[in-house]
PDB file of C-alpha atoms in Angstrom:
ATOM      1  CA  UNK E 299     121.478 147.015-102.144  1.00 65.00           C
ATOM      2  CA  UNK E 300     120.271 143.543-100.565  1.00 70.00           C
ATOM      3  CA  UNK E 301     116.656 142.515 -99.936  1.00 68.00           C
ATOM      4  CA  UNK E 302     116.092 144.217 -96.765  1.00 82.00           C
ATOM      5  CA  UNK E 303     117.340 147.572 -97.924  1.00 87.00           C
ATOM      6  CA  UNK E 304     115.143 147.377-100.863  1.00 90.00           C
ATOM      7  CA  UNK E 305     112.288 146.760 -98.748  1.00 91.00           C
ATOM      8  CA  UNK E 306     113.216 149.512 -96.416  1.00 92.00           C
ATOM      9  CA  UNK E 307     113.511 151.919 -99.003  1.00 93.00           C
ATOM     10  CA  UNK E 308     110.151 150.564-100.652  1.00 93.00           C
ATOM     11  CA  UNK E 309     108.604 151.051 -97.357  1.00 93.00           C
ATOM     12  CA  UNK E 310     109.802 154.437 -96.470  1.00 94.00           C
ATOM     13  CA  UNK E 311     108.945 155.723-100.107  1.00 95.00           C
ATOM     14  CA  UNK E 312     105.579 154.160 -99.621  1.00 95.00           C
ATOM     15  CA  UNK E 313     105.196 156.013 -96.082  1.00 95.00           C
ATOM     16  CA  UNK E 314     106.314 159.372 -97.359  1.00 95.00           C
ATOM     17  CA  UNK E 315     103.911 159.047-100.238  1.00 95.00           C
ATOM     18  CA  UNK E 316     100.852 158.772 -97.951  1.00 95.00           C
ATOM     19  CA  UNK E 317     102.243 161.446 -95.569  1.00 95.00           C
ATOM     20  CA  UNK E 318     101.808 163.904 -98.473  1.00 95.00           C
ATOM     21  CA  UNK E 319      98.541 162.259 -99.390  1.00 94.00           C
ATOM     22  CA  UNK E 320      97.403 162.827 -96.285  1.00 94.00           C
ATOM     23  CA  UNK E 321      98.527 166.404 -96.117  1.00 93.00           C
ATOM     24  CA  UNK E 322      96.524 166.971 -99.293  1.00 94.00           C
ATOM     25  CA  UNK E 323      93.373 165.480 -97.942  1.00 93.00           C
ATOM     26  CA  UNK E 324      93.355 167.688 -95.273  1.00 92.00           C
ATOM     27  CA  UNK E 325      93.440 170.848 -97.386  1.00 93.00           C
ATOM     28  CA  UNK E 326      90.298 169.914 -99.291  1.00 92.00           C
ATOM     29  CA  UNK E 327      86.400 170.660 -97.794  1.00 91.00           C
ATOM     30  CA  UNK E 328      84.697 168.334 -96.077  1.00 90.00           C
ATOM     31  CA  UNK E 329      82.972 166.464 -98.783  1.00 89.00           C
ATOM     32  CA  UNK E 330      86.021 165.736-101.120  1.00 91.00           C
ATOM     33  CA  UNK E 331      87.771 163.898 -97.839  1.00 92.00           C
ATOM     34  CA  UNK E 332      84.687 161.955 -97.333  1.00 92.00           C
ATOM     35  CA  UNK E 333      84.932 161.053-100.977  1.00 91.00           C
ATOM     36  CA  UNK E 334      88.372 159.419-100.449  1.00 92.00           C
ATOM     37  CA  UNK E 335      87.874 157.899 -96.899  1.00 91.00           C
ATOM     38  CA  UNK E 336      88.071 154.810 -98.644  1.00 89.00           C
ATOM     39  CA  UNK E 337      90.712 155.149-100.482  1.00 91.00           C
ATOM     40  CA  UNK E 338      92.609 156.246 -97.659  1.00 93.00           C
ATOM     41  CA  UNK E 339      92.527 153.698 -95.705  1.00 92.00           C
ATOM     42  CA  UNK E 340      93.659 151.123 -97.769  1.00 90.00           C
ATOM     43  CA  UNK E 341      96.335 152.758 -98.810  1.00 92.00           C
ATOM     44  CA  UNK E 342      97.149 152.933 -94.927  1.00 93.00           C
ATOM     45  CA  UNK E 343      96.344 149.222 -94.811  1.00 91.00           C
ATOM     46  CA  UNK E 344      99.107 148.397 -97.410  1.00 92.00           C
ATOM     47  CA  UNK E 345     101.617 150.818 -95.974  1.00 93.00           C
ATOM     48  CA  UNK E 346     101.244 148.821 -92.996  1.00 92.00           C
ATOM     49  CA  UNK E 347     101.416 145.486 -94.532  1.00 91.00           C
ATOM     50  CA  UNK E 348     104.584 146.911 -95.831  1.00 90.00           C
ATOM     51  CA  UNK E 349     106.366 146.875 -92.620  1.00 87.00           C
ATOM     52  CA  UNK E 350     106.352 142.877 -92.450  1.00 85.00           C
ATOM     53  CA  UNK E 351     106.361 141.990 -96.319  1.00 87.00           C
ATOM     54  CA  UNK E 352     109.427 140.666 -97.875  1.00 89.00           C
ATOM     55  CA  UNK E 353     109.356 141.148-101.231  1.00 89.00           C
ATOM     56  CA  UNK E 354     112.398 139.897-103.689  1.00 90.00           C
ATOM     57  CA  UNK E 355     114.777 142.291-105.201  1.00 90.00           C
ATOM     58  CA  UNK E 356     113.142 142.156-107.986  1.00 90.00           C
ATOM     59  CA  UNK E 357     109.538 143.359-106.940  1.00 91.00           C
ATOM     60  CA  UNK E 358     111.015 145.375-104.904  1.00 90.00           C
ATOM     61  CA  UNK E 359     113.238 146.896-107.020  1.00 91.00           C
ATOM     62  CA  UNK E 360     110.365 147.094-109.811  1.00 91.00           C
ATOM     63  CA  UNK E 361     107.912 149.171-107.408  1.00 92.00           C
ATOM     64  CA  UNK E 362     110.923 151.156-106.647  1.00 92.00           C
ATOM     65  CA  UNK E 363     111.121 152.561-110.109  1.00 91.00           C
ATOM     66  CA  UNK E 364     107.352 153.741-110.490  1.00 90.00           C
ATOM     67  CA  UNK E 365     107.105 157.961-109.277  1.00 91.00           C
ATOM     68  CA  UNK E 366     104.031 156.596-107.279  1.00 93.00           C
ATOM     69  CA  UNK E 367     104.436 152.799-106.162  1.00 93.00           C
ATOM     70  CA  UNK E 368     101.238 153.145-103.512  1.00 93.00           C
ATOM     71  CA  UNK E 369      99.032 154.715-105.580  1.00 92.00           C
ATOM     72  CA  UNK E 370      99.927 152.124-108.565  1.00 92.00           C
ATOM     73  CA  UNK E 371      99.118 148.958-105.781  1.00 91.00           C
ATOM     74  CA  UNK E 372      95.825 151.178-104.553  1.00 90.00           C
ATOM     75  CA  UNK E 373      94.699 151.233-108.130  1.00 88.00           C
ATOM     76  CA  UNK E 374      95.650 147.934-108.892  1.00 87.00           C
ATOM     77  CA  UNK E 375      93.909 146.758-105.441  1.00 84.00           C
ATOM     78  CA  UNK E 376      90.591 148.879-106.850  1.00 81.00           C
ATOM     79  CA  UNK E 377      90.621 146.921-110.138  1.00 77.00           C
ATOM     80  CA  UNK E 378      90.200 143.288-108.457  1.00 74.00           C
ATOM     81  CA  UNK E 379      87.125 141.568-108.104  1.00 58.00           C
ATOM     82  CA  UNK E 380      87.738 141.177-103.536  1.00 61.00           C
ATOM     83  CA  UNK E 381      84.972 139.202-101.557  1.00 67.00           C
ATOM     84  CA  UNK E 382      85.225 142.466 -99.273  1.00 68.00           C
ATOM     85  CA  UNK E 383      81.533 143.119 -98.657  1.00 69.00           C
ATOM     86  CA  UNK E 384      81.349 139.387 -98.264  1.00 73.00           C
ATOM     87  CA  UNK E 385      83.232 139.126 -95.723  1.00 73.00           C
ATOM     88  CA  UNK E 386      81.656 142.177 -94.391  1.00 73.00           C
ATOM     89  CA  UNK E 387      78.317 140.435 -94.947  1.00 76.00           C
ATOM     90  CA  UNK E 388      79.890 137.089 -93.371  1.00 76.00           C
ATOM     91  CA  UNK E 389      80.828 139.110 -90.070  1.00 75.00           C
ATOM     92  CA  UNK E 390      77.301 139.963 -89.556  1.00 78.00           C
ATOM     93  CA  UNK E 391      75.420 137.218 -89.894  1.00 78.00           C
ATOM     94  CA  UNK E 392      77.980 135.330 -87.972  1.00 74.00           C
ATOM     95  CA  UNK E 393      77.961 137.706 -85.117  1.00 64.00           C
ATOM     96  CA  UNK E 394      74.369 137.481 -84.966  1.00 72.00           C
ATOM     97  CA  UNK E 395      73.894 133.766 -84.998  1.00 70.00           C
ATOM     98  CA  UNK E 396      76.259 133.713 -82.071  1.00 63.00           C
ATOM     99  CA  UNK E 397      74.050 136.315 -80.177  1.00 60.00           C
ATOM    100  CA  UNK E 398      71.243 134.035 -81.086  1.00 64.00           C
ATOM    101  CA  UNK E 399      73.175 131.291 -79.202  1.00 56.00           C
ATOM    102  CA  UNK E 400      74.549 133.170 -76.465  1.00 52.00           C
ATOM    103  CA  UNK E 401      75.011 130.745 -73.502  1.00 50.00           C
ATOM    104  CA  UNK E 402      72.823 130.959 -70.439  1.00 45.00           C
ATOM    105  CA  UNK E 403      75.369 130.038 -68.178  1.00 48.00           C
ATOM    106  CA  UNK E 404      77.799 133.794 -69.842  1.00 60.00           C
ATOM    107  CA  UNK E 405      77.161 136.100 -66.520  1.00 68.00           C
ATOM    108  CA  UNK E 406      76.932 139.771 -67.993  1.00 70.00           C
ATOM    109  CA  UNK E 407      78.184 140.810 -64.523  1.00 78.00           C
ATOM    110  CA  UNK E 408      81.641 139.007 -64.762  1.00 87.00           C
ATOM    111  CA  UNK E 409      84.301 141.365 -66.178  1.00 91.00           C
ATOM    112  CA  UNK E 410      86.739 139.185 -68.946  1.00 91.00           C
ATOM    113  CA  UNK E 411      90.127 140.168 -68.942  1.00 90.00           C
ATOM    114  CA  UNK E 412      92.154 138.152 -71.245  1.00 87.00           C
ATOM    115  CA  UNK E 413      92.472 139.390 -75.205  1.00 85.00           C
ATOM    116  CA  UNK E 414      90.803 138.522 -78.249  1.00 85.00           C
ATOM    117  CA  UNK E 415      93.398 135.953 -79.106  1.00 87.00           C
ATOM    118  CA  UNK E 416      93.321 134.231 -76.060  1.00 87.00           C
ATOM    119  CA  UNK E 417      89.623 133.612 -75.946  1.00 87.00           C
ATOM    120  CA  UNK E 418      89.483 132.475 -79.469  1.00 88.00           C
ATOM    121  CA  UNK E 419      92.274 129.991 -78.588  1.00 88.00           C
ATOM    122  CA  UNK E 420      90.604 129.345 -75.439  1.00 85.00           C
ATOM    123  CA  UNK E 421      86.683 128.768 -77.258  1.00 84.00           C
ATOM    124  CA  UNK E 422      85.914 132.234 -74.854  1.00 85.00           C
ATOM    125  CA  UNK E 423      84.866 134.388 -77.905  1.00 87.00           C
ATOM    126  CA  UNK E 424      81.501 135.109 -76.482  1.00 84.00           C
ATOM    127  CA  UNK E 425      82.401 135.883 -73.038  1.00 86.00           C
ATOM    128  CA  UNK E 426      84.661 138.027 -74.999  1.00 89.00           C
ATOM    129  CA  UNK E 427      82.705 140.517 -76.972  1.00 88.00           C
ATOM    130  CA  UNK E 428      79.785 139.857 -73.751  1.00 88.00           C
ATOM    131  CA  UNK E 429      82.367 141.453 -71.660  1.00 90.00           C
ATOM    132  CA  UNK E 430      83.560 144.168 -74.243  1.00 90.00           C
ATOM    133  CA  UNK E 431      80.005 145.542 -75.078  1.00 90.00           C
ATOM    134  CA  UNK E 432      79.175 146.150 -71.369  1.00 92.00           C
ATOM    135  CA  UNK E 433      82.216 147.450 -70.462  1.00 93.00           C
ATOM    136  CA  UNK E 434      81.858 150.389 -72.974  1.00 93.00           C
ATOM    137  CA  UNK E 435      78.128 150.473 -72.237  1.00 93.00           C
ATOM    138  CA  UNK E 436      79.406 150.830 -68.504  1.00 95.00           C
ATOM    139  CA  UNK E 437      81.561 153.636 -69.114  1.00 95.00           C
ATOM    140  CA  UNK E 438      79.191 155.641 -71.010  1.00 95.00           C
ATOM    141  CA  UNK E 439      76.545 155.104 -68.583  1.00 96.00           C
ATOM    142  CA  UNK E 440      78.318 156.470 -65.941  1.00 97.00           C
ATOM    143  CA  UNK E 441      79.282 159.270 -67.353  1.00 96.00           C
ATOM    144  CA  UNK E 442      75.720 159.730 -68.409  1.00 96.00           C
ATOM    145  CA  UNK E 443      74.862 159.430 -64.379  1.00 96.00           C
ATOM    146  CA  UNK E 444      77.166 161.844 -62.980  1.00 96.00           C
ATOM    147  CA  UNK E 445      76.068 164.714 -65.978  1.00 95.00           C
ATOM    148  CA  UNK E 446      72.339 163.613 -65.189  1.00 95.00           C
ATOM    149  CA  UNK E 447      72.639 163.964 -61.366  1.00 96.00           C
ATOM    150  CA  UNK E 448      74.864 166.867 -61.062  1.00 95.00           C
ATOM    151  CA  UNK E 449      72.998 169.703 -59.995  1.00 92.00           C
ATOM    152  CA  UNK E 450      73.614 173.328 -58.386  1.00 91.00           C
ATOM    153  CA  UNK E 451      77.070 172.478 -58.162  1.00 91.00           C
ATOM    154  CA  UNK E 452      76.408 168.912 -56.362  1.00 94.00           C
ATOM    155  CA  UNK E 453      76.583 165.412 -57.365  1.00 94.00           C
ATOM    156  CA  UNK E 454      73.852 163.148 -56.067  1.00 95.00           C
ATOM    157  CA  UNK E 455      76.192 160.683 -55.813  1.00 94.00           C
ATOM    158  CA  UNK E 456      74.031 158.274 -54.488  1.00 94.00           C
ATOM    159  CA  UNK E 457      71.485 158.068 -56.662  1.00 95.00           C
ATOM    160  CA  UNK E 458      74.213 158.161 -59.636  1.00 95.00           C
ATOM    161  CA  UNK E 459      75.937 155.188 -57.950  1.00 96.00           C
ATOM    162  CA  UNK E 460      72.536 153.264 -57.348  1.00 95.00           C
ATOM    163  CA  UNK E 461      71.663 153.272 -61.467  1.00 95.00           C
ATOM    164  CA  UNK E 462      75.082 151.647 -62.739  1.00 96.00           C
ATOM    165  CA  UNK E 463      75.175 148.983 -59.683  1.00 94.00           C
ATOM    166  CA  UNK E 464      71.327 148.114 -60.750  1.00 93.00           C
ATOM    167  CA  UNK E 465      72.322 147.664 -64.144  1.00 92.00           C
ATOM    168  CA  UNK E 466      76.121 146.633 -64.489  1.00 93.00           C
ATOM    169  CA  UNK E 467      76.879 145.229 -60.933  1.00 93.00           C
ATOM    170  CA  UNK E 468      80.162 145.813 -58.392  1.00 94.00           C
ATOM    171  CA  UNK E 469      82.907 144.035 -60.628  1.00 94.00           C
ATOM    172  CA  UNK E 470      82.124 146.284 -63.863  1.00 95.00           C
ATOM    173  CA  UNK E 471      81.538 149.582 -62.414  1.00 96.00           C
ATOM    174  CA  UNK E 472      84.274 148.826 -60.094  1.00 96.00           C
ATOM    175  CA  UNK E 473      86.718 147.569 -63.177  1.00 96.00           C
ATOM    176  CA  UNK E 474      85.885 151.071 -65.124  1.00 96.00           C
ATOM    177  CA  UNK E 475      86.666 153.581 -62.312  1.00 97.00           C
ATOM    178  CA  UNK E 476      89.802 151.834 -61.320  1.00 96.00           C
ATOM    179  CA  UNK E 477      90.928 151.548 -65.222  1.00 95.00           C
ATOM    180  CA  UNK E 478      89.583 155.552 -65.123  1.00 96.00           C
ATOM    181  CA  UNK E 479      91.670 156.371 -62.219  1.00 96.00           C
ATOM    182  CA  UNK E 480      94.735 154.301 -63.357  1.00 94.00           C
ATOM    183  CA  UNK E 481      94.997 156.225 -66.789  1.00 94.00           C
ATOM    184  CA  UNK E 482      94.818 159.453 -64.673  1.00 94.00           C
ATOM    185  CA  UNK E 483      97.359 158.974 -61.874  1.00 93.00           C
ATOM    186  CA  UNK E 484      99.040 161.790 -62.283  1.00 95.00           C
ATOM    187  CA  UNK E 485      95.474 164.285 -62.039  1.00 96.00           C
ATOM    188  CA  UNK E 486      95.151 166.231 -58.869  1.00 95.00           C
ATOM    189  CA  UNK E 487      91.942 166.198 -58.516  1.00 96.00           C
ATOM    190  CA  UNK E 488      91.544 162.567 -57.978  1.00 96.00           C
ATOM    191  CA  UNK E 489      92.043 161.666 -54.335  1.00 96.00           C
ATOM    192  CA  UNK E 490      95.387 159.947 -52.976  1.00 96.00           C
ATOM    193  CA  UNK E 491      93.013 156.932 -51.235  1.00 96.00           C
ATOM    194  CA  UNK E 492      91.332 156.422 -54.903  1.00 97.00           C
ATOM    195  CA  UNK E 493      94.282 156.467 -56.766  1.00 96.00           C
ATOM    196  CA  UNK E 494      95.291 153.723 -53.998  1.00 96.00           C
ATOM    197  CA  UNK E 495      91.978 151.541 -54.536  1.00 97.00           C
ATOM    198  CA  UNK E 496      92.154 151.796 -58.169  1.00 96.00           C
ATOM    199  CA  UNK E 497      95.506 149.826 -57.405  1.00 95.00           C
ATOM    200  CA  UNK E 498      93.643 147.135 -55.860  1.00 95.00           C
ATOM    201  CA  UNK E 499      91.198 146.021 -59.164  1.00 94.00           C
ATOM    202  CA  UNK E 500      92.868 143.466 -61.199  1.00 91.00           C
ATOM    203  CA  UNK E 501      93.259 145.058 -65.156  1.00 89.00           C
ATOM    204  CA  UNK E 502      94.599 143.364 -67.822  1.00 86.00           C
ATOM    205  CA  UNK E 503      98.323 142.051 -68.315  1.00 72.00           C
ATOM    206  CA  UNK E 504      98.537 141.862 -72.107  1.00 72.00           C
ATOM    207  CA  UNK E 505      99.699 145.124 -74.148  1.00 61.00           C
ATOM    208  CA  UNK E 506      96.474 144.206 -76.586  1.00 59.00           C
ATOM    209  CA  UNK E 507      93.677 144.397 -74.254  1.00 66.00           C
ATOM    210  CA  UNK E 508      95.447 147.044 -72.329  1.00 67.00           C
ATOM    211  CA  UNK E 509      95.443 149.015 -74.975  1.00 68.00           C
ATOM    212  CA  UNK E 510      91.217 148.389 -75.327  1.00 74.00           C
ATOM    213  CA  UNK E 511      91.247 149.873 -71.579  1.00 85.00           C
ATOM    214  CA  UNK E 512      92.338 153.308 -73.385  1.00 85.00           C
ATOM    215  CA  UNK E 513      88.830 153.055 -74.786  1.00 88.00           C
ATOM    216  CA  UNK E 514      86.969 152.536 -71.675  1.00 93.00           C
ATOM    217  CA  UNK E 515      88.010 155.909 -69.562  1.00 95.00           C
ATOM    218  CA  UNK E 516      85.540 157.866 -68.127  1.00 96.00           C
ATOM    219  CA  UNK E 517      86.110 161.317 -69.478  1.00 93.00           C
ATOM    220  CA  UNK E 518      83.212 163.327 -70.622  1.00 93.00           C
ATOM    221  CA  UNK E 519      82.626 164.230 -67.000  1.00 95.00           C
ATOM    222  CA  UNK E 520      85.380 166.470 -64.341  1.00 95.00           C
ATOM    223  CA  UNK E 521      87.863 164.196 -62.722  1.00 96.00           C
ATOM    224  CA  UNK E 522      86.982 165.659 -59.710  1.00 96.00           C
ATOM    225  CA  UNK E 523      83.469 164.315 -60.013  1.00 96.00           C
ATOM    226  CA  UNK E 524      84.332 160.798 -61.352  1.00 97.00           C
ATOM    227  CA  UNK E 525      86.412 161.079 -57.248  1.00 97.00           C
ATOM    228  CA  UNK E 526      83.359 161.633 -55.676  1.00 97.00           C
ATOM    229  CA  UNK E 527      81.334 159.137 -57.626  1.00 97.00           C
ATOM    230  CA  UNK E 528      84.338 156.872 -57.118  1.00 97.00           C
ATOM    231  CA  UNK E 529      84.276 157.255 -53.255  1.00 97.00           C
ATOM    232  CA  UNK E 530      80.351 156.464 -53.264  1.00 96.00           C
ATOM    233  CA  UNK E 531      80.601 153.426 -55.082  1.00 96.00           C
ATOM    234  CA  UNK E 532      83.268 152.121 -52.676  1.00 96.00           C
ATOM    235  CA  UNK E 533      80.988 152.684 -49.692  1.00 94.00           C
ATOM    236  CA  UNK E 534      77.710 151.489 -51.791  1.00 94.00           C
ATOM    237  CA  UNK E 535      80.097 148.180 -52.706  1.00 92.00           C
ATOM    238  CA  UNK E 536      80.997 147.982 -48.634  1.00 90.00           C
ATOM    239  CA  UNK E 537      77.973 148.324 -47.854  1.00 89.00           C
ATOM    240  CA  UNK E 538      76.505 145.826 -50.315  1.00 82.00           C
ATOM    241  CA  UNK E 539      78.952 143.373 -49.647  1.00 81.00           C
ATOM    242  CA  UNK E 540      78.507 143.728 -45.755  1.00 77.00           C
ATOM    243  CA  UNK E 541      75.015 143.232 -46.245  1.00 62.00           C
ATOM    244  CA  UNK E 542      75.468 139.663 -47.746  1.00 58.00           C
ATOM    245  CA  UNK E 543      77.756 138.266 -45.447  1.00 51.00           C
ATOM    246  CA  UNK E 544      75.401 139.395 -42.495  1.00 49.00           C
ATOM    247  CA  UNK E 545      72.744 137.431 -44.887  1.00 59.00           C
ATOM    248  CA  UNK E 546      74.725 134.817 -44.887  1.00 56.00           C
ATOM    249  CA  UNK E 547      75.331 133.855 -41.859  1.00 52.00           C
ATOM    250  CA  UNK E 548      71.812 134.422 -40.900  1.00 55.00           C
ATOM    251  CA  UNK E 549      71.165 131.679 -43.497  1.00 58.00           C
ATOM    252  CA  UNK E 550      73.869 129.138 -42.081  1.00 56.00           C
ATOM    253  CA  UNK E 551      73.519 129.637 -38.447  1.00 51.00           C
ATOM    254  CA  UNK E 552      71.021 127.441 -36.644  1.00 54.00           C
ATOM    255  CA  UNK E 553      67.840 128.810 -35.154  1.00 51.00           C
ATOM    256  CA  UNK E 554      67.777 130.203 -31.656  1.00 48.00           C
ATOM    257  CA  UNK E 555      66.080 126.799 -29.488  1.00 49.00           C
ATOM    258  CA  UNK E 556      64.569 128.559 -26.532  1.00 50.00           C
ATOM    259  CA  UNK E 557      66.141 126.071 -23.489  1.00 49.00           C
ATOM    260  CA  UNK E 558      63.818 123.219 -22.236  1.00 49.00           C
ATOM    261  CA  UNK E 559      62.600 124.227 -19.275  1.00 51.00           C
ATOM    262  CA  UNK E 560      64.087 122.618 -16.084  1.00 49.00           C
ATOM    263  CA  UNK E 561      62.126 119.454 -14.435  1.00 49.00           C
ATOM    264  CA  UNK E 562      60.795 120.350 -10.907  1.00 53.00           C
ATOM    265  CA  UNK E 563      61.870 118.151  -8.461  1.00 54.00           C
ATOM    266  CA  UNK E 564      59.391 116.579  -6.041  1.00 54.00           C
ATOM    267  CA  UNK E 565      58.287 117.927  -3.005  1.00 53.00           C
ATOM    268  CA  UNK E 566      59.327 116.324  -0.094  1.00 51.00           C
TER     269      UNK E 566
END
C-alpha cells in the first residue's frame, strides 16, 4: 500500500470513528453532550486536517494499527500545554483595539463584497468585518420590522421600510432582499418582477463569501411578506433617489434673473 492509500485509509478510519462518536453523542441527555462539545469538535477539527495531511508510511501505518487512532490523537492533543485561550484572548483584544481605531473615512452604509482573504491581502480588514456586522444586523432588523408591523393580516409596509432605510441605508437593505430573493428563486410567493430586481444587485463572485450570503437570508418572516416589503423598498429607493436628483439640479442650475426691463425710447 503506498503513501496515499495509507492516508486514505487513515482518513476514512478516522471519519468512520467520529461518525459512530457522533451517533453516540446523540443518544445521551442533554447535559452529557454539552459535557463533550469540546471534545467533539476537535476531534472534527483533526478529521478535517486529515483530508490534506500527508503523513509517511510509517505514521501512517503506526496510527493504522491502534483500534481507536482519533481518540488516541484527541487524548494526546488534551495532554499538551496549547496557547489556545491565548489566542482566544489575543483575538479579543485585537479586535477591540481595531474598533478603537476604526477609520472615519469606513462608510457603514457601503456594502463590501470581496472575502476575508482578499481584504486582508488588500489592508480592507475593517471595512470587512464593518460590512459583515451590519449586514447581519440588517437582516435581522428587517425581519424584526415586518413581524413588528404586521397587523390584522396587513403589513405596514411603509413604516417597516422607513426604519431599516433610517438606520442601514438603500445599498444594505437593498443588498439583503436581493441576496433573500436570490436564495429563494424557485418560491412562489415571491413576485416574477422581484425575482427580476433581485437580479439587478451586484452579490458576491467568490464561493467563500457566497457562502456568508447563506447567513444573511431573511427567513423568520413569510416569503410572501418579505415581496411586499421588497416592492416598498423599491418605490421608497425610487422615490428617494428621485428626490436627490431633483435636489440636485436645483443646486446646480442658476437662479431665475427676472429680465431687465426694456429702455423707453424718447418721445418724439
Amino acid at each position: 500500500m503506498n503513501t496515499n492509500d495509507l492516508n486514505t485509509a487513515l482518513y476514512e478510519k478516522m471519519a468512520a470513528e467520529q461518525d459512530k462518536y457522533r451517533d453516540w453523542l446523540k443518544s445521551q441527555p442533554p447535559e452529557e453532550i454539552l459535557h463533550h462539545t469540546y471534545e467533539y469538535t476537535v476531534r472534527e477539527d483533526i478529521v478535517m486536517a486529515m483530508e490534506e495531511l500527508e503523513l509517511t508510511d510509517a505514521q501512517a501505518q503506526a496510527l493504522l494499527e491502534s483500534p481507536s487512532p482519533l481518540a488516541d490523537v484527541y487524548r494526546y492533543f488534551d495532554k499538551l500545554e496549547t496557547g489556545y485561550m491565548d489566542v482566544i484572548r489575543d483575538s479579543i483584544e485585537s479586535r477591540a483595539n481595531e474598533v478603537c481605531k476604526e477609520p472615519e473615512e469606513l462608510n457603514p452604509m457601503v456594502v463590501y463584497l470581496h472575502s476575508a482573504s482578499y481584504a486582508t491581502k488588500h489592508g480592507e480588514t475593517d471595512a470587512y468585518w464593518l460590512s459583515d456586522q451590519a449586514n447581519f444586523s440588517c437582516k435581522v432588523s428587517i425581519e424584526q420590522a415586518i413581524s413588528a408591523h404586521y397587523r390584522d393580516n396587513r403589513l405596514d409596509t411603509a413604516s417597516a421600510v422607513q426604519e431599516i432605510l433610517e438606520e442601514f441605508g438603500a445599498e444594505r437593505m437593498n443588498f439583503i432582499l436581493a441576496n433573500t430573493i436570490q436564495h429563494k428563486d424557485a418560491d412562489g410567493r415571491i413576485s416574477r418582477d422581484n425575482k427580476a430586481w433581485a437580479k439587478t444587485i451586484p452579490m458576491p463572485e467568490d464561493s467563500a463569501t457566497s457562502q456568508q450570503c447563506a447567513d444573511l437570508i431573511v427567513d423568520r418572516v413569510n416569503p410572501g411578506l418579505v415581496d411586499l416589503f421588497t416592492r416598498q423598498a423599491r418605490k421608497a429607493v425610487q422615490e428617494k433617489e428621485k428626490g436627490s436628483v431633483l435636489q440636485k439640479l436645483k443646486q446646480e442650475l442658476p437662479a431665475h434673473k427676472p429680465a431687465a426691463p426694456k429702455k423707453r425710447e424718447p418721445e418724439r
